[in-house]
Amino acid sequence: DSQARKEDSQTRKEDSQARKDDSQTRKDDSQARKDDSQTRKDDSQARKDDSQTRKDDSQARKEDSQTRKEDSQARKDDSYTGKEDSYTGKEDSQSGHNKGNCLLFG
């Protein structure tokens, strides 16, 4: 009878430990699922961030290209203005020369 009680006691201890182990396993599994979920969220956010970075880079390249085009056009305009100024200067010089002739012969 004493031996039977010892065995029952041992069985209860083992069952109790088995329940504790099962409980810990469920907690660990739950935490692992939470960690996996967070990892998926982090990965998703990283992909969104990468996508936004690519969009920003693309926009920056477009703006750089536009700036280069505008700079090029400004240089062309400056060059043309310089030619106009040079031509106008020649006309002024010519007019002055003619006026001088008029004065000389007038």
PDB file of C-alpha atoms in Angstrom:
ATOM      1  CA  ASP A   1       0.000   0.000   0.000  1.00  0.00           C
ATOM      2  CA  SER A   2       2.850   2.343   0.865  1.00  0.00           C
ATOM      3  CA  GLN A   3       4.537   1.472  -2.435  1.00  0.00           C
ATOM      4  CA  ALA A   4       1.337   2.247  -4.353  1.00  0.00           C
ATOM      5  CA  ARG A   5       1.086   5.673  -2.709  1.00  0.00           C
ATOM      6  CA  LYS A   6       4.722   6.416  -3.600  1.00  0.00           C
ATOM      7  CA  GLU A   7       4.078   5.454  -7.207  1.00  0.00           C
ATOM      8  CA  ASP A   8       0.899   7.586  -7.335  1.00  0.00           C
ATOM      9  CA  SER A   9       2.806  10.502  -5.868  1.00  0.00           C
ATOM     10  CA  GLN A  10       5.579  10.058  -8.436  1.00  0.00           C
ATOM     11  CA  THR A  11       3.026   9.825 -11.255  1.00  0.00           C
ATOM     12  CA  ARG A  12       1.349  13.045 -10.089  1.00  0.00           C
ATOM     13  CA  LYS A  13       4.730  14.803  -9.962  1.00  0.00           C
ATOM     14  CA  GLU A  14       5.557  13.623 -13.470  1.00  0.00           C
ATOM     15  CA  ASP A  15       2.116  14.661 -14.755  1.00  0.00           C
ATOM     16  CA  SER A  16       2.526  18.068 -13.124  1.00  0.00           C
ATOM     17  CA  GLN A  17       5.954  18.483 -14.731  1.00  0.00           C
ATOM     18  CA  ALA A  18       4.560  17.364 -18.084  1.00  0.00           C
ATOM     19  CA  ARG A  19       1.799  20.018 -17.828  1.00  0.00           C
ATOM     20  CA  LYS A  20       4.398  22.682 -16.925  1.00  0.00           C
ATOM     21  CA  ASP A  21       6.519  21.621 -19.892  1.00  0.00           C
ATOM     22  CA  ASP A  22       3.489  21.724 -22.209  1.00  0.00           C
ATOM     23  CA  SER A  23       2.564  25.157 -20.885  1.00  0.00           C
ATOM     24  CA  GLN A  24       6.116  26.417 -21.489  1.00  0.00           C
ATOM     25  CA  THR A  25       6.107  24.906 -24.984  1.00  0.00           C
ATOM     26  CA  ARG A  26       2.843  26.729 -25.782  1.00  0.00           C
ATOM     27  CA  LYS A  27       4.302  30.000 -24.452  1.00  0.00           C
ATOM     28  CA  ASP A  28       7.452  29.496 -26.523  1.00  0.00           C
ATOM     29  CA  ASP A  29       5.373  28.703 -29.628  1.00  0.00           C
ATOM     30  CA  SER A  30       3.224  31.780 -29.026  1.00  0.00           C
ATOM     31  CA  GLN A  31       6.318  33.962 -28.677  1.00  0.00           C
ATOM     32  CA  ALA A  32       7.806  32.443 -31.819  1.00  0.00           C
ATOM     33  CA  ARG A  33       4.619  33.293 -33.740  1.00  0.00           C
ATOM     34  CA  LYS A  34       4.725  36.855 -32.390  1.00  0.00           C
ATOM     35  CA  ASP A  35       8.379  37.151 -33.395  1.00  0.00           C
ATOM     36  CA  ASP A  36       7.593  35.803 -36.889  1.00  0.00           C
ATOM     37  CA  SER A  37       4.729  38.265 -37.224  1.00  0.00           C
ATOM     38  CA  GLN A  38       6.981  41.151 -36.190  1.00  0.00           C
ATOM     39  CA  THR A  39       9.660  39.987 -38.605  1.00  0.00           C
ATOM     40  CA  ARG A  40       7.103  39.966 -41.438  1.00  0.00           C
ATOM     41  CA  LYS A  41       5.957  43.472 -40.452  1.00  0.00           C
ATOM     42  CA  ASP A  42       9.559  44.689 -40.337  1.00  0.00           C
ATOM     43  CA  ASP A  43      10.289  43.106 -43.726  1.00  0.00           C
ATOM     44  CA  SER A  44       7.172  44.708 -45.186  1.00  0.00           C
ATOM     45  CA  GLN A  45       8.188  48.110 -43.826  1.00  0.00           C
ATOM     46  CA  ALA A  46      11.703  47.662 -45.177  1.00  0.00           C
ATOM     47  CA  ARG A  47      10.271  46.912 -48.641  1.00  0.00           C
ATOM     48  CA  LYS A  48       8.082  50.017 -48.425  1.00  0.00           C
ATOM     49  CA  ASP A  49      11.080  52.100 -47.353  1.00  0.00           C
ATOM     50  CA  ASP A  50      13.166  50.691 -50.221  1.00  0.00           C
ATOM     51  CA  SER A  51      10.371  51.465 -52.667  1.00  0.00           C
ATOM     52  CA  GLN A  52      10.108  55.030 -51.373  1.00  0.00           C
ATOM     53  CA  THR A  53      13.883  55.433 -51.586  1.00  0.00           C
ATOM     54  CA  ARG A  54      13.805  54.289 -55.221  1.00  0.00           C
ATOM     55  CA  LYS A  55      10.989  56.750 -55.953  1.00  0.00           C
ATOM     56  CA  ASP A  56      12.892  59.565 -54.235  1.00  0.00           C
ATOM     57  CA  ASP A  57      16.078  58.680 -56.142  1.00  0.00           C
ATOM     58  CA  SER A  58      14.151  58.625 -59.412  1.00  0.00           C
ATOM     59  CA  GLN A  59      12.610  62.021 -58.661  1.00  0.00           C
ATOM     60  CA  ALA A  60      16.009  63.431 -57.749  1.00  0.00           C
ATOM     61  CA  ARG A  61      17.447  62.171 -61.059  1.00  0.00           C
ATOM     62  CA  LYS A  62      14.559  63.783 -62.960  1.00  0.00           C
ATOM     63  CA  GLU A  63      15.125  67.065 -61.134  1.00  0.00           C
ATOM     64  CA  ASP A  64      18.879  66.888 -61.812  1.00  0.00           C
ATOM     65  CA  SER A  65      18.176  66.241 -65.493  1.00  0.00           C
ATOM     66  CA  GLN A  66      15.758  69.180 -65.624  1.00  0.00           C
ATOM     67  CA  THR A  67      18.307  71.415 -63.899  1.00  0.00           C
ATOM     68  CA  ARG A  68      20.979  70.391 -66.435  1.00  0.00           C
ATOM     69  CA  LYS A  69      18.577  71.147 -69.306  1.00  0.00           C
ATOM     70  CA  GLU A  70      17.744  74.541 -67.822  1.00  0.00           C
ATOM     71  CA  ASP A  71      21.426  75.315 -67.244  1.00  0.00           C
ATOM     72  CA  SER A  72      22.213  74.319 -70.834  1.00  0.00           C
ATOM     73  CA  GLN A  73      19.390  76.503 -72.134  1.00  0.00           C
ATOM     74  CA  ALA A  74      20.576  79.398 -69.986  1.00  0.00           C
ATOM     75  CA  ARG A  75      24.082  79.055 -71.444  1.00  0.00           C
ATOM     76  CA  LYS A  76      22.618  79.028 -74.969  1.00  0.00           C
ATOM     77  CA  ASP A  77      20.516  82.084 -74.148  1.00  0.00           C
ATOM     78  CA  ASP A  78      23.548  83.868 -72.676  1.00  0.00           C
ATOM     79  CA  SER A  79      25.574  83.019 -75.766  1.00  0.00           C
ATOM     80  CA  TYR A  80      22.807  84.337 -78.035  1.00  0.00           C
ATOM     81  CA  THR A  81      22.440  87.490 -75.929  1.00  0.00           C
ATOM     82  CA  GLY A  82      26.186  88.004 -76.182  1.00  0.00           C
ATOM     83  CA  LYS A  83      25.986  87.751 -79.983  1.00  0.00           C
ATOM     84  CA  GLU A  84      23.065  90.189 -80.047  1.00  0.00           C
ATOM     85  CA  ASP A  85      25.005  92.613 -77.850  1.00  0.00           C
ATOM     86  CA  SER A  86      27.984  92.308 -80.155  1.00  0.00           C
ATOM     87  CA  TYR A  87      25.805  92.919 -83.228  1.00  0.00           C
ATOM     88  CA  THR A  88      24.024  95.860 -81.579  1.00  0.00           C
ATOM     89  CA  GLY A  89      27.408  97.286 -80.635  1.00  0.00           C
ATOM     90  CA  LYS A  90      28.505  97.116 -84.279  1.00  0.00           C
ATOM     91  CA  GLU A  91      25.312  98.867 -85.363  1.00  0.00           C
ATOM     92  CA  ASP A  92      25.887 101.592 -82.780  1.00  0.00           C
ATOM     93  CA  SER A  93      29.432 101.953 -83.989  1.00  0.00           C
ATOM     94  CA  GLN A  94      28.237 102.123 -87.594  1.00  0.00           C
ATOM     95  CA  SER A  95      25.589 104.691 -86.719  1.00  0.00           C
ATOM     96  CA  GLY A  96      28.136 106.749 -84.895  1.00  0.00           C
ATOM     97  CA  HIS A  97      30.439 106.586 -87.875  1.00  0.00           C
ATOM     98  CA  ASN A  98      27.684 107.694 -90.232  1.00  0.00           C
ATOM     99  CA  LYS A  99      26.722 110.527 -87.934  1.00  0.00           C
ATOM    100  CA  GLY A 100      30.332 111.548 -87.900  1.00  0.00           C
ATOM    101  CA  ASN A 101      30.403 111.606 -91.672  1.00  0.00           C
ATOM    102  CA  CYS A 102      27.234 113.671 -91.741  1.00  0.00           C
ATOM    103  CA  LEU A 103      28.815 116.142 -89.429  1.00  0.00           C
ATOM    104  CA  LEU A 104      31.961 116.237 -91.458  1.00  0.00           C
ATOM    105  CA  PHE A 105      30.176 116.777 -94.711  1.00  0.00           C
ATOM    106  CA  GLY A 106      27.128 118.558 -93.349  1.00  0.00           C
TER     107      GLY A 106
END
